[in-house]
PDB file of C-alpha atoms in Angstrom:
ATOM      1  CA  MET O  30     -23.652  -7.259  -3.092  1.00  0.00           C
ATOM      2  CA  ASP O  31     -23.268  -6.660  -6.603  1.00  0.00           C
ATOM      3  CA  THR O  32     -20.916  -8.140  -8.783  1.00  0.00           C
ATOM      4  CA  LYS O  33     -21.270  -7.511 -12.199  1.00  0.00           C
ATOM      5  CA  LYS O  34     -18.548  -4.057 -12.006  1.00  0.00           C
ATOM      6  CA  ILE O  35     -16.093  -3.091 -10.302  1.00  0.00           C
ATOM      7  CA  ALA O  36     -13.202   0.052 -11.524  1.00  0.00           C
ATOM      8  CA  ILE O  37      -9.890  -0.441  -9.994  1.00  0.00           C
ATOM      9  CA  ILE O  38      -7.444   2.964 -10.229  1.00  0.00           C
ATOM     10  CA  GLY O  39      -3.665   1.809 -10.640  1.00  0.00           C
ATOM     11  CA  ALA O  40      -2.024  -1.167 -12.505  1.00  0.00           C
ATOM     12  CA  GLY O  41       0.942  -1.621 -10.095  1.00  0.00           C
ATOM     13  CA  SER O  42       1.673  -5.546  -9.314  1.00  0.00           C
ATOM     14  CA  TRP O  43      -1.081  -5.690  -7.068  1.00  0.00           C
ATOM     15  CA  GLY O  44      -3.627  -3.664  -8.863  1.00  0.00           C
ATOM     16  CA  THR O  45      -3.190  -5.673 -11.236  1.00  0.00           C
ATOM     17  CA  ALA O  46      -3.222  -9.285  -8.959  1.00  0.00           C
ATOM     18  CA  LEU O  47      -6.867  -7.457  -6.994  1.00  0.00           C
ATOM     19  CA  SER O  48      -8.171  -7.247 -10.650  1.00  0.00           C
ATOM     20  CA  LEU O  49      -6.478 -11.148 -10.283  1.00  0.00           C
ATOM     21  CA  HIS O  50      -7.970 -11.757  -7.620  1.00  0.00           C
ATOM     22  CA  LEU O  51     -11.871 -10.092  -8.419  1.00  0.00           C
ATOM     23  CA  ALA O  52     -12.176 -11.660 -12.343  1.00  0.00           C
ATOM     24  CA  GLU O  53     -13.622 -14.433 -10.434  1.00  0.00           C
ATOM     25  CA  LYS O  54     -16.185 -12.367  -8.733  1.00  0.00           C
ATOM     26  CA  PHE O  55     -17.277 -10.145 -10.933  1.00  0.00           C
ATOM     27  CA  GLU O  56     -18.481  -9.883 -13.937  1.00  0.00           C
ATOM     28  CA  GLN O  57     -16.702  -7.158 -15.123  1.00  0.00           C
ATOM     29  CA  ILE O  58     -13.668  -5.406 -13.770  1.00  0.00           C
ATOM     30  CA  SER O  59     -12.349  -1.814 -15.419  1.00  0.00           C
ATOM     31  CA  LEU O  60      -9.161  -1.516 -15.306  1.00  0.00           C
ATOM     32  CA  TRP O  61      -7.271   1.961 -15.332  1.00  0.00           C
ATOM     33  CA  VAL O  62      -3.571   1.665 -16.507  1.00  0.00           C
ATOM     34  CA  TYR O  63      -1.257   4.800 -16.284  1.00  0.00           C
ATOM     35  CA  GLU O  64       0.906   4.705 -18.977  1.00  0.00           C
ATOM     36  CA  LYS O  65      -0.805   4.591 -22.244  1.00  0.00           C
ATOM     37  CA  GLU O  66       2.106   1.862 -23.052  1.00  0.00           C
ATOM     38  CA  LEU O  67       1.650  -0.488 -20.893  1.00  0.00           C
ATOM     39  CA  CYS O  68      -2.235  -0.108 -21.337  1.00  0.00           C
ATOM     40  CA  ASP O  69      -2.058  -1.341 -25.186  1.00  0.00           C
ATOM     41  CA  ILE O  70       0.966  -3.936 -23.876  1.00  0.00           C
ATOM     42  CA  ILE O  71      -1.783  -5.517 -21.431  1.00  0.00           C
ATOM     43  CA  LEU O  72      -4.439  -4.922 -24.478  1.00  0.00           C
ATOM     44  CA  LYS O  73      -2.611  -6.901 -26.664  1.00  0.00           C
ATOM     45  CA  GLU O  74      -0.887 -10.037 -24.580  1.00  0.00           C
ATOM     46  CA  ARG O  75      -3.536  -9.874 -21.840  1.00  0.00           C
ATOM     47  CA  GLU O  76      -1.150  -9.400 -19.110  1.00  0.00           C
ATOM     48  CA  ASN O  77       0.817  -6.832 -17.386  1.00  0.00           C
ATOM     49  CA  LYS O  78       5.233  -7.807 -18.595  1.00  0.00           C
ATOM     50  CA  TRP O  79       5.947  -4.464 -16.801  1.00  0.00           C
ATOM     51  CA  PHE O  80       4.774  -4.860 -12.812  1.00  0.00           C
ATOM     52  CA  LEU O  81       3.397  -8.001 -13.178  1.00  0.00           C
ATOM     53  CA  PRO O  82       4.733 -10.972 -15.504  1.00  0.00           C
ATOM     54  CA  GLY O  83       3.639 -14.103 -15.794  1.00  0.00           C
ATOM     55  CA  PHE O  84       0.197 -13.694 -14.836  1.00  0.00           C
ATOM     56  CA  SER O  85      -2.836 -14.012 -17.601  1.00  0.00           C
ATOM     57  CA  LEU O  86      -5.033 -11.523 -17.500  1.00  0.00           C
ATOM     58  CA  PRO O  87      -9.023 -13.411 -18.308  1.00  0.00           C
ATOM     59  CA  GLU O  88     -11.018 -11.386 -20.723  1.00  0.00           C
ATOM     60  CA  ASN O  89     -13.199  -9.565 -18.225  1.00  0.00           C
ATOM     61  CA  ILE O  90     -10.464  -7.185 -17.219  1.00  0.00           C
ATOM     62  CA  ASN O  91     -10.116  -4.434 -19.829  1.00  0.00           C
ATOM     63  CA  PRO O  92      -7.334  -2.169 -19.342  1.00  0.00           C
ATOM     64  CA  ASN O  93      -8.011   1.477 -20.309  1.00  0.00           C
ATOM     65  CA  ASN O  94      -6.001   4.833 -20.142  1.00  0.00           C
ATOM     66  CA  SER O  95      -9.185   7.145 -19.717  1.00  0.00           C
ATOM     67  CA  ILE O  96      -9.220   7.682 -16.319  1.00  0.00           C
ATOM     68  CA  GLU O  97     -12.924   9.109 -16.905  1.00  0.00           C
ATOM     69  CA  THR O  98     -14.005   5.894 -19.260  1.00  0.00           C
ATOM     70  CA  VAL O  99     -13.366   3.467 -15.973  1.00  0.00           C
ATOM     71  CA  ILE O 100     -14.681   5.519 -13.474  1.00  0.00           C
ATOM     72  CA  ARG O 101     -17.912   6.365 -15.233  1.00  0.00           C
ATOM     73  CA  HIS O 102     -21.514   4.024 -14.497  1.00  0.00           C
ATOM     74  CA  HIS O 103     -19.056   2.298 -11.566  1.00  0.00           C
ATOM     75  CA  SER O 104     -20.413   2.384  -8.247  1.00  0.00           C
ATOM     76  CA  THR O 105     -17.231   0.097  -6.252  1.00  0.00           C
ATOM     77  CA  ILE O 106     -14.267   1.746  -6.685  1.00  0.00           C
ATOM     78  CA  LEU O 107     -11.046   0.520  -6.042  1.00  0.00           C
ATOM     79  CA  MET O 108      -7.209   2.794  -5.357  1.00  0.00           C
ATOM     80  CA  VAL O 109      -4.486   0.955  -6.374  1.00  0.00           C
ATOM     81  CA  THR O 110      -2.081   4.196  -6.368  1.00  0.00           C
ATOM     82  CA  PRO O 111       0.377   5.445  -4.708  1.00  0.00           C
ATOM     83  CA  THR O 112       0.327   7.632  -1.462  1.00  0.00           C
ATOM     84  CA  PRO O 113       1.743  10.461  -2.983  1.00  0.00           C
ATOM     85  CA  THR O 114      -0.506  10.371  -5.828  1.00  0.00           C
ATOM     86  CA  LEU O 115      -4.017  10.128  -4.313  1.00  0.00           C
ATOM     87  CA  ARG O 116      -5.317  13.300  -3.354  1.00  0.00           C
ATOM     88  CA  ASN O 117      -4.560  14.826  -7.608  1.00  0.00           C
ATOM     89  CA  ILE O 118      -6.351  11.712  -9.174  1.00  0.00           C
ATOM     90  CA  MET O 119      -9.039  11.396  -6.249  1.00  0.00           C
ATOM     91  CA  SER O 120     -10.178  15.254  -7.255  1.00  0.00           C
ATOM     92  CA  GLN O 121     -10.213  13.294 -10.751  1.00  0.00           C
ATOM     93  CA  LEU O 122     -13.088  10.884 -10.492  1.00  0.00           C
ATOM     94  CA  GLU O 123     -14.661  13.799  -7.458  1.00  0.00           C
ATOM     95  CA  PRO O 124     -17.299  13.938 -10.566  1.00  0.00           C
ATOM     96  CA  PHE O 125     -18.085  10.837 -11.507  1.00  0.00           C
ATOM     97  CA  ILE O 126     -18.677   9.703  -7.450  1.00  0.00           C
ATOM     98  CA  GLN O 127     -21.966   9.073  -6.653  1.00  0.00           C
ATOM     99  CA  PRO O 128     -23.314   9.560  -2.610  1.00  0.00           C
ATOM    100  CA  GLU O 129     -23.797   5.515  -2.385  1.00  0.00           C
ATOM    101  CA  SER O 130     -20.239   5.439  -4.015  1.00  0.00           C
ATOM    102  CA  LEU O 131     -17.903   2.157  -1.987  1.00  0.00           C
ATOM    103  CA  ILE O 132     -14.596   3.884  -2.407  1.00  0.00           C
ATOM    104  CA  ILE O 133     -12.312   0.695  -1.468  1.00  0.00           C
ATOM    105  CA  ASN O 134      -8.448   2.331  -0.103  1.00  0.00           C
ATOM    106  CA  ALA O 135      -5.633  -0.697  -1.307  1.00  0.00           C
ATOM    107  CA  SER O 136      -2.636   1.917  -1.017  1.00  0.00           C
ATOM    108  CA  LYS O 137      -0.210   1.529   1.834  1.00  0.00           C
ATOM    109  CA  GLY O 138       1.551   5.366   2.864  1.00  0.00           C
ATOM    110  CA  ILE O 139       0.729   8.934   5.062  1.00  0.00           C
ATOM    111  CA  GLU O 140       1.113  11.910   2.137  1.00  0.00           C
ATOM    112  CA  ASN O 141       3.821  15.183   3.082  1.00  0.00           C
ATOM    113  CA  ASP O 142       2.104  17.847   3.626  1.00  0.00           C
ATOM    114  CA  SER O 143      -0.854  17.188   5.074  1.00  0.00           C
ATOM    115  CA  LEU O 144       0.098  14.024   7.327  1.00  0.00           C
ATOM    116  CA  SER O 145      -3.047  11.800   6.199  1.00  0.00           C
ATOM    117  CA  THR O 146      -3.738   8.491   6.296  1.00  0.00           C
ATOM    118  CA  CYS O 147      -5.305   7.490   3.374  1.00  0.00           C
ATOM    119  CA  HIS O 148      -9.173   7.949   4.182  1.00  0.00           C
ATOM    120  CA  LYS O 149      -8.704  10.823   4.706  1.00  0.00           C
ATOM    121  CA  ILE O 150      -7.316  12.065   1.605  1.00  0.00           C
ATOM    122  CA  ILE O 151     -10.109  10.692   0.111  1.00  0.00           C
ATOM    123  CA  LYS O 152     -12.364  11.629   2.585  1.00  0.00           C
ATOM    124  CA  ASP O 153     -10.842  15.507   1.768  1.00  0.00           C
ATOM    125  CA  SER O 154     -11.156  15.370  -1.636  1.00  0.00           C
ATOM    126  CA  LEU O 155     -14.939  15.024  -1.881  1.00  0.00           C
ATOM    127  CA  ASN O 156     -17.480  16.786  -1.518  1.00  0.00           C
ATOM    128  CA  ILE O 157     -20.297  14.065  -0.869  1.00  0.00           C
ATOM    129  CA  PRO O 158     -20.811  11.156   1.274  1.00  0.00           C
ATOM    130  CA  CYS O 159     -19.827   7.986   0.748  1.00  0.00           C
ATOM    131  CA  ASP O 160     -18.174   4.828   2.316  1.00  0.00           C
ATOM    132  CA  VAL O 161     -15.237   4.336   2.016  1.00  0.00           C
ATOM    133  CA  ALA O 162     -13.108   1.666   3.824  1.00  0.00           C
ATOM    134  CA  THR O 163      -8.934   0.641   3.357  1.00  0.00           C
ATOM    135  CA  ILE O 164      -7.512  -2.768   3.151  1.00  0.00           C
ATOM    136  CA  SER O 165      -4.998  -3.724   4.576  1.00  0.00           C
ATOM    137  CA  GLY O 166      -2.529  -6.827   5.387  1.00  0.00           C
ATOM    138  CA  PRO O 167       0.469  -9.268   4.683  1.00  0.00           C
ATOM    139  CA  THR O 168       0.147  -9.895   1.238  1.00  0.00           C
ATOM    140  CA  PHE O 169       2.349  -9.913  -1.815  1.00  0.00           C
ATOM    141  CA  ALA O 170       1.303  -9.315  -4.998  1.00  0.00           C
ATOM    142  CA  LYS O 171       3.412 -12.015  -6.458  1.00  0.00           C
ATOM    143  CA  GLU O 172       1.270 -14.496  -3.995  1.00  0.00           C
ATOM    144  CA  VAL O 173      -1.773 -13.052  -4.578  1.00  0.00           C
ATOM    145  CA  ALA O 174      -2.000 -13.290  -7.792  1.00  0.00           C
ATOM    146  CA  ALA O 175      -0.240 -17.628  -7.465  1.00  0.00           C
ATOM    147  CA  LYS O 176      -3.209 -18.510  -5.202  1.00  0.00           C
ATOM    148  CA  VAL O 177      -1.770 -18.980  -2.638  1.00  0.00           C
ATOM    149  CA  PRO O 178      -3.291 -19.057   1.092  1.00  0.00           C
ATOM    150  CA  SER O 179      -3.899 -14.970   2.634  1.00  0.00           C
ATOM    151  CA  ALA O 180      -5.322 -12.926   5.072  1.00  0.00           C
ATOM    152  CA  LEU O 181      -6.120  -9.815   4.735  1.00  0.00           C
ATOM    153  CA  LEU O 182      -8.498  -7.189   6.910  1.00  0.00           C
ATOM    154  CA  ALA O 183     -11.064  -4.631   5.286  1.00  0.00           C
ATOM    155  CA  CYS O 184     -11.470  -2.004   7.727  1.00  0.00           C
ATOM    156  CA  SER O 185     -14.063   0.995   7.659  1.00  0.00           C
ATOM    157  CA  GLU O 186     -15.639   2.830   9.880  1.00  0.00           C
ATOM    158  CA  SER O 187     -18.615   2.648   9.246  1.00  0.00           C
ATOM    159  CA  LYS O 188     -19.055  -1.686  10.049  1.00  0.00           C
ATOM    160  CA  ASN O 189     -21.773  -2.282   7.629  1.00  0.00           C
ATOM    161  CA  ALA O 190     -19.162  -1.301   4.843  1.00  0.00           C
ATOM    162  CA  ALA O 191     -16.216  -3.654   6.182  1.00  0.00           C
ATOM    163  CA  LYS O 192     -18.533  -6.444   6.072  1.00  0.00           C
ATOM    164  CA  ARG O 193     -19.441  -5.365   2.381  1.00  0.00           C
ATOM    165  CA  VAL O 194     -16.085  -5.541   1.808  1.00  0.00           C
ATOM    166  CA  GLN O 195     -14.981  -8.824   3.338  1.00  0.00           C
ATOM    167  CA  GLU O 196     -17.499 -10.540   0.543  1.00  0.00           C
ATOM    168  CA  ILE O 197     -15.741  -8.643  -1.892  1.00  0.00           C
ATOM    169  CA  PHE O 198     -12.911  -9.941  -1.168  1.00  0.00           C
ATOM    170  CA  SER O 199     -13.701 -13.210   0.417  1.00  0.00           C
ATOM    171  CA  SER O 200     -12.301 -16.278  -1.549  1.00  0.00           C
ATOM    172  CA  LYS O 201     -11.456 -20.186  -0.452  1.00  0.00           C
ATOM    173  CA  TYR O 202      -7.765 -18.519  -0.196  1.00  0.00           C
ATOM    174  CA  LEU O 203      -8.568 -15.041   0.961  1.00  0.00           C
ATOM    175  CA  LYS O 204      -9.194 -14.706   4.694  1.00  0.00           C
ATOM    176  CA  VAL O 205     -10.250 -11.650   5.248  1.00  0.00           C
ATOM    177  CA  PHE O 206     -10.371 -10.413   9.295  1.00  0.00           C
ATOM    178  CA  THR O 207     -12.672  -6.713   9.243  1.00  0.00           C
ATOM    179  CA  SER O 208     -11.954  -4.132  11.631  1.00  0.00           C
ATOM    180  CA  THR O 209     -13.260  -0.639  12.404  1.00  0.00           C
ATOM    181  CA  ASP O 210     -10.064   0.896  13.475  1.00  0.00           C
ATOM    182  CA  ILE O 211      -8.999   2.444   9.753  1.00  0.00           C
ATOM    183  CA  LEU O 212      -6.658   4.713  11.451  1.00  0.00           C
ATOM    184  CA  GLY O 213      -4.529   1.627  13.195  1.00  0.00           C
ATOM    185  CA  VAL O 214      -4.418   0.196  10.404  1.00  0.00           C
ATOM    186  CA  GLU O 215      -3.434   2.776   8.357  1.00  0.00           C
ATOM    187  CA  ILE O 216      -1.163   3.458  10.258  1.00  0.00           C
ATOM    188  CA  GLY O 217       0.634   0.145  10.872  1.00  0.00           C
ATOM    189  CA  GLY O 218      -0.374  -0.943   6.401  1.00  0.00           C
ATOM    190  CA  ALA O 219       2.736   3.067   6.278  1.00  0.00           C
ATOM    191  CA  LEU O 220       4.544   2.438   8.961  1.00  0.00           C
ATOM    192  CA  LYS O 221       5.314  -0.833   8.244  1.00  0.00           C
ATOM    193  CA  ASN O 222       7.793  -0.114   5.225  1.00  0.00           C
ATOM    194  CA  VAL O 223      10.038   2.224   6.573  1.00  0.00           C
ATOM    195  CA  ILE O 224      11.174  -0.445   9.000  1.00  0.00           C
ATOM    196  CA  ALA O 225      11.152  -2.728   6.656  1.00  0.00           C
ATOM    197  CA  ILE O 226      13.925  -0.365   5.270  1.00  0.00           C
ATOM    198  CA  ALA O 227      15.568  -0.798   8.126  1.00  0.00           C
ATOM    199  CA  THR O 228      15.806  -4.432   7.986  1.00  0.00           C
ATOM    200  CA  GLY O 229      17.365  -4.828   5.043  1.00  0.00           C
ATOM    201  CA  ILE O 230      19.941  -1.623   5.191  1.00  0.00           C
ATOM    202  CA  SER O 231      20.704  -4.175   8.518  1.00  0.00           C
ATOM    203  CA  ASP O 232      20.646  -7.933   6.062  1.00  0.00           C
ATOM    204  CA  GLY O 233      22.500  -6.236   3.737  1.00  0.00           C
ATOM    205  CA  LEU O 234      25.514  -5.247   6.485  1.00  0.00           C
ATOM    206  CA  LYS O 235      24.687  -9.125   7.601  1.00  0.00           C
ATOM    207  CA  LEU O 236      24.438  -7.769  10.623  1.00  0.00           C
ATOM    208  CA  GLY O 237      22.166 -10.940  11.251  1.00  0.00           C
ATOM    209  CA  PHE O 238      18.750 -12.600  12.367  1.00  0.00           C
ATOM    210  CA  ASN O 239      19.213 -11.339  16.030  1.00  0.00           C
ATOM    211  CA  THR O 240      19.259  -7.751  15.013  1.00  0.00           C
ATOM    212  CA  ARG O 241      16.835  -7.732  11.898  1.00  0.00           C
ATOM    213  CA  ALA O 242      14.860  -9.447  15.419  1.00  0.00           C
ATOM    214  CA  ALA O 243      15.654  -6.751  17.207  1.00  0.00           C
ATOM    215  CA  LEU O 244      14.752  -4.440  15.311  1.00  0.00           C
ATOM    216  CA  ILE O 245      11.439  -5.658  13.615  1.00  0.00           C
ATOM    217  CA  THR O 246      10.389  -5.809  18.211  1.00  0.00           C
ATOM    218  CA  ARG O 247      11.745  -2.170  18.161  1.00  0.00           C
ATOM    219  CA  GLY O 248       9.975  -1.333  14.882  1.00  0.00           C
ATOM    220  CA  LEU O 249       6.597  -2.377  16.459  1.00  0.00           C
ATOM    221  CA  VAL O 250       6.507  -0.272  20.086  1.00  0.00           C
ATOM    222  CA  GLU O 251       7.869   2.677  17.055  1.00  0.00           C
ATOM    223  CA  ILE O 252       4.726   1.768  15.684  1.00  0.00           C
ATOM    224  CA  THR O 253       2.976   1.311  18.623  1.00  0.00           C
ATOM    225  CA  ARG O 254       3.464   4.364  20.291  1.00  0.00           C
ATOM    226  CA  ILE O 255       2.659   7.303  16.898  1.00  0.00           C
ATOM    227  CA  GLY O 256      -0.381   5.023  15.958  1.00  0.00           C
ATOM    228  CA  THR O 257      -2.065   5.350  19.780  1.00  0.00           C
ATOM    229  CA  GLU O 258      -0.734   8.415  20.409  1.00  0.00           C
ATOM    230  CA  LEU O 259      -2.632   9.765  16.869  1.00  0.00           C
ATOM    231  CA  GLY O 260      -5.790   7.789  18.321  1.00  0.00           C
ATOM    232  CA  ALA O 261      -5.023   3.725  17.128  1.00  0.00           C
ATOM    233  CA  LYS O 262      -6.371   1.221  19.034  1.00  0.00           C
ATOM    234  CA  PRO O 263      -2.803  -0.215  21.029  1.00  0.00           C
ATOM    235  CA  GLU O 264      -4.503  -3.547  19.848  1.00  0.00           C
ATOM    236  CA  THR O 265      -4.817  -2.610  15.867  1.00  0.00           C
ATOM    237  CA  PHE O 266      -0.774  -2.753  15.900  1.00  0.00           C
ATOM    238  CA  TYR O 267      -1.035  -6.605  17.315  1.00  0.00           C
ATOM    239  CA  GLY O 268      -2.054  -7.985  13.922  1.00  0.00           C
ATOM    240  CA  LEU O 269      -2.175  -8.637   9.978  1.00  0.00           C
ATOM    241  CA  SER O 270      -1.908  -4.920   9.387  1.00  0.00           C
ATOM    242  CA  GLY O 271       0.739  -4.149  12.693  1.00  0.00           C
ATOM    243  CA  LEU O 272       3.001  -6.907  13.277  1.00  0.00           C
ATOM    244  CA  GLY O 273       1.528  -9.507  10.402  1.00  0.00           C
ATOM    245  CA  ASP O 274       2.031  -6.923   7.543  1.00  0.00           C
ATOM    246  CA  LEU O 275       5.059  -6.303   9.834  1.00  0.00           C
ATOM    247  CA  VAL O 276       6.654  -9.222   9.758  1.00  0.00           C
ATOM    248  CA  LEU O 277       6.158 -10.243   5.753  1.00  0.00           C
ATOM    249  CA  THR O 278       7.726  -7.489   4.678  1.00  0.00           C
ATOM    250  CA  CYS O 279      10.465  -7.512   6.861  1.00  0.00           C
ATOM    251  CA  THR O 280      12.051 -11.355   6.124  1.00  0.00           C
ATOM    252  CA  GLY O 281      10.392 -11.781   3.004  1.00  0.00           C
ATOM    253  CA  ASP O 282      12.167 -11.789  -0.176  1.00  0.00           C
ATOM    254  CA  LEU O 283       9.663  -9.808  -1.632  1.00  0.00           C
ATOM    255  CA  SER O 284       9.174  -6.841  -0.259  1.00  0.00           C
ATOM    256  CA  ARG O 285      10.320  -4.127  -1.627  1.00  0.00           C
ATOM    257  CA  ASN O 286      11.416  -1.829   1.129  1.00  0.00           C
ATOM    258  CA  ARG O 287      13.933  -4.635   2.441  1.00  0.00           C
ATOM    259  CA  LYS O 288      15.493  -4.875  -0.926  1.00  0.00           C
ATOM    260  CA  LEU O 289      15.615  -1.586  -1.382  1.00  0.00           C
ATOM    261  CA  GLY O 290      17.689  -1.119   2.410  1.00  0.00           C
ATOM    262  CA  ILE O 291      19.441  -4.284   1.782  1.00  0.00           C
ATOM    263  CA  GLN O 292      21.441  -2.418  -1.226  1.00  0.00           C
ATOM    264  CA  LEU O 293      21.770   0.979   0.858  1.00  0.00           C
ATOM    265  CA  GLY O 294      23.619  -1.289   3.574  1.00  0.00           C
ATOM    266  CA  GLU O 295      26.007  -2.459   0.705  1.00  0.00           C
ATOM    267  CA  GLY O 296      26.901   1.183  -0.251  1.00  0.00           C
ATOM    268  CA  LYS O 297      24.019   2.627  -2.711  1.00  0.00           C
ATOM    269  CA  SER O 298      22.919   5.903  -2.411  1.00  0.00           C
ATOM    270  CA  LEU O 299      19.172   6.419  -2.421  1.00  0.00           C
ATOM    271  CA  LYS O 300      19.022   8.057  -5.852  1.00  0.00           C
ATOM    272  CA  GLU O 301      21.297   5.495  -7.714  1.00  0.00           C
ATOM    273  CA  ILE O 302      19.253   3.105  -6.826  1.00  0.00           C
ATOM    274  CA  THR O 303      15.657   4.275  -7.109  1.00  0.00           C
ATOM    275  CA  LYS O 304      16.819   5.611 -11.219  1.00  0.00           C
ATOM    276  CA  ASN O 305      15.698   2.594 -12.081  1.00  0.00           C
ATOM    277  CA  MET O 306      13.212   1.286 -10.350  1.00  0.00           C
ATOM    278  CA  ARG O 307       9.819   1.155 -11.591  1.00  0.00           C
ATOM    279  CA  MET O 308       8.391   0.993  -8.015  1.00  0.00           C
ATOM    280  CA  VAL O 309       9.624   2.776  -6.215  1.00  0.00           C
ATOM    281  CA  ALA O 310       8.664   1.608  -2.438  1.00  0.00           C
ATOM    282  CA  GLU O 311       6.147   3.036  -0.774  1.00  0.00           C
ATOM    283  CA  GLY O 312       8.556   3.375   2.101  1.00  0.00           C
ATOM    284  CA  VAL O 313      11.280   5.590   0.463  1.00  0.00           C
ATOM    285  CA  SER O 314       8.164   8.319   1.635  1.00  0.00           C
ATOM    286  CA  THR O 315       6.625   7.148   3.570  1.00  0.00           C
ATOM    287  CA  VAL O 316       9.991   7.708   6.124  1.00  0.00           C
ATOM    288  CA  LYS O 317       8.793  11.259   5.832  1.00  0.00           C
ATOM    289  CA  SER O 318       6.004  11.969   7.451  1.00  0.00           C
ATOM    290  CA  ALA O 319       6.877   9.649   9.628  1.00  0.00           C
ATOM    291  CA  TYR O 320       9.799  12.231  11.035  1.00  0.00           C
ATOM    292  CA  LYS O 321       7.469  14.531  10.547  1.00  0.00           C
ATOM    293  CA  LEU O 322       5.480  12.708  13.253  1.00  0.00           C
ATOM    294  CA  ILE O 323       7.654  12.229  15.719  1.00  0.00           C
ATOM    295  CA  GLN O 324       9.009  16.015  15.665  1.00  0.00           C
ATOM    296  CA  LYS O 325       4.999  17.277  15.599  1.00  0.00           C
ATOM    297  CA  PHE O 326       3.945  14.967  19.349  1.00  0.00           C
ATOM    298  CA  ASN O 327       7.742  14.232  20.688  1.00  0.00           C
ATOM    299  CA  ILE O 328       7.513  10.371  19.934  1.00  0.00           C
ATOM    300  CA  LYS O 329      10.644   8.028  21.140  1.00  0.00           C
ATOM    301  CA  ALA O 330      11.084   6.661  17.353  1.00  0.00           C
ATOM    302  CA  SER O 331      15.195   5.664  17.013  1.00  0.00           C
ATOM    303  CA  VAL O 332      14.695   3.258  14.726  1.00  0.00           C
ATOM    304  CA  MET O 333      12.542   5.220  12.071  1.00  0.00           C
ATOM    305  CA  GLN O 334      14.644   8.748  13.009  1.00  0.00           C
ATOM    306  CA  GLU O 335      18.175   6.789  12.271  1.00  0.00           C
ATOM    307  CA  THR O 336      16.477   4.988   8.820  1.00  0.00           C
ATOM    308  CA  TYR O 337      15.194   9.137   8.231  1.00  0.00           C
ATOM    309  CA  LYS O 338      18.377  10.129   8.113  1.00  0.00           C
ATOM    310  CA  VAL O 339      20.718   7.268   6.203  1.00  0.00           C
ATOM    311  CA  LEU O 340      17.922   7.771   4.143  1.00  0.00           C
ATOM    312  CA  TYR O 341      17.655  11.930   3.759  1.00  0.00           C
ATOM    313  CA  GLU O 342      21.077  12.633   5.129  1.00  0.00           C
ATOM    314  CA  ASN O 343      23.046  10.623   3.961  1.00  0.00           C
ATOM    315  CA  LYS O 344      24.782   9.555   7.195  1.00  0.00           C
ATOM    316  CA  ALA O 345      26.193   6.076   6.800  1.00  0.00           C
ATOM    317  CA  PRO O 346      24.323   3.195   7.246  1.00  0.00           C
ATOM    318  CA  HIS O 347      26.957   1.672   9.719  1.00  0.00           C
ATOM    319  CA  LYS O 348      26.891   5.300  11.664  1.00  0.00           C
ATOM    320  CA  ALA O 349      23.116   4.685  12.158  1.00  0.00           C
ATOM    321  CA  LEU O 350      23.115   1.284  13.551  1.00  0.00           C
ATOM    322  CA  ASP O 351      26.110   1.701  15.473  1.00  0.00           C
ATOM    323  CA  ASP O 352      23.789   5.008  17.531  1.00  0.00           C
ATOM    324  CA  LEU O 353      20.985   2.737  17.769  1.00  0.00           C
TER     325      LEU O 353
END
């Protein structure tokens, strides 16, 4: 493994946490920061005060507002951008990507128009063949940055690429497993955010642990139904990127999707909740894709349907839970 340099595209909480994690393994990390003001703050104070406050960034993490400067002469590229922006950002990177490049996706979502997961978006954006992989699993950014023992999946259609990614991310506090079912891993990682909003709504309505457990369990059934319909392996959804990520996001206090759901359950509108959020919960966009997939393939997925109706058809949360 070449441990000299890696380019990380995206400096939100997850991109910053992964930069900190990889700073112990790479000599140089080039970090693309979209916001010019934030880039200046990080350069001056060596801390991402917007998205991951409280963690000092070592000197081998080099933030830059120029995407061309960050990507040029890098063969290992880690994408940590919101799924709705991924295709546009890949179009900016594409001229600088070489056949020997390894592109690793760390985002979790499904594109609304194409209904593609992230690795497919990346592949569609490239004019040359190169290895594409995804990392996923039950990991909150803050805890990875704090070196809390955690586990990830490194997945790619290529076994060799998956092993390369495993080697890149493995450490004494991060256990990394491999998979070749990249579609299943990405479906699980994306759709769990929708179920997390649903369980948050339940918690906001103060319906108790029984209801939460029922929603998580039925949510896993719905995720598996959609994933297998698209060609994923059913056993994938009972691993880290399915069950593991689902439990974490539906129960953890650090989950943005659960927090958003709680506020919906308490009576706030989606517009009211999101207007002051620097980082919008990924499930807000993904629920649109989930609803389209349910309609397209005629899949029974009542939890996701009702969640969509609460977010985009102004259905009262208590009515949605009654209908479930």
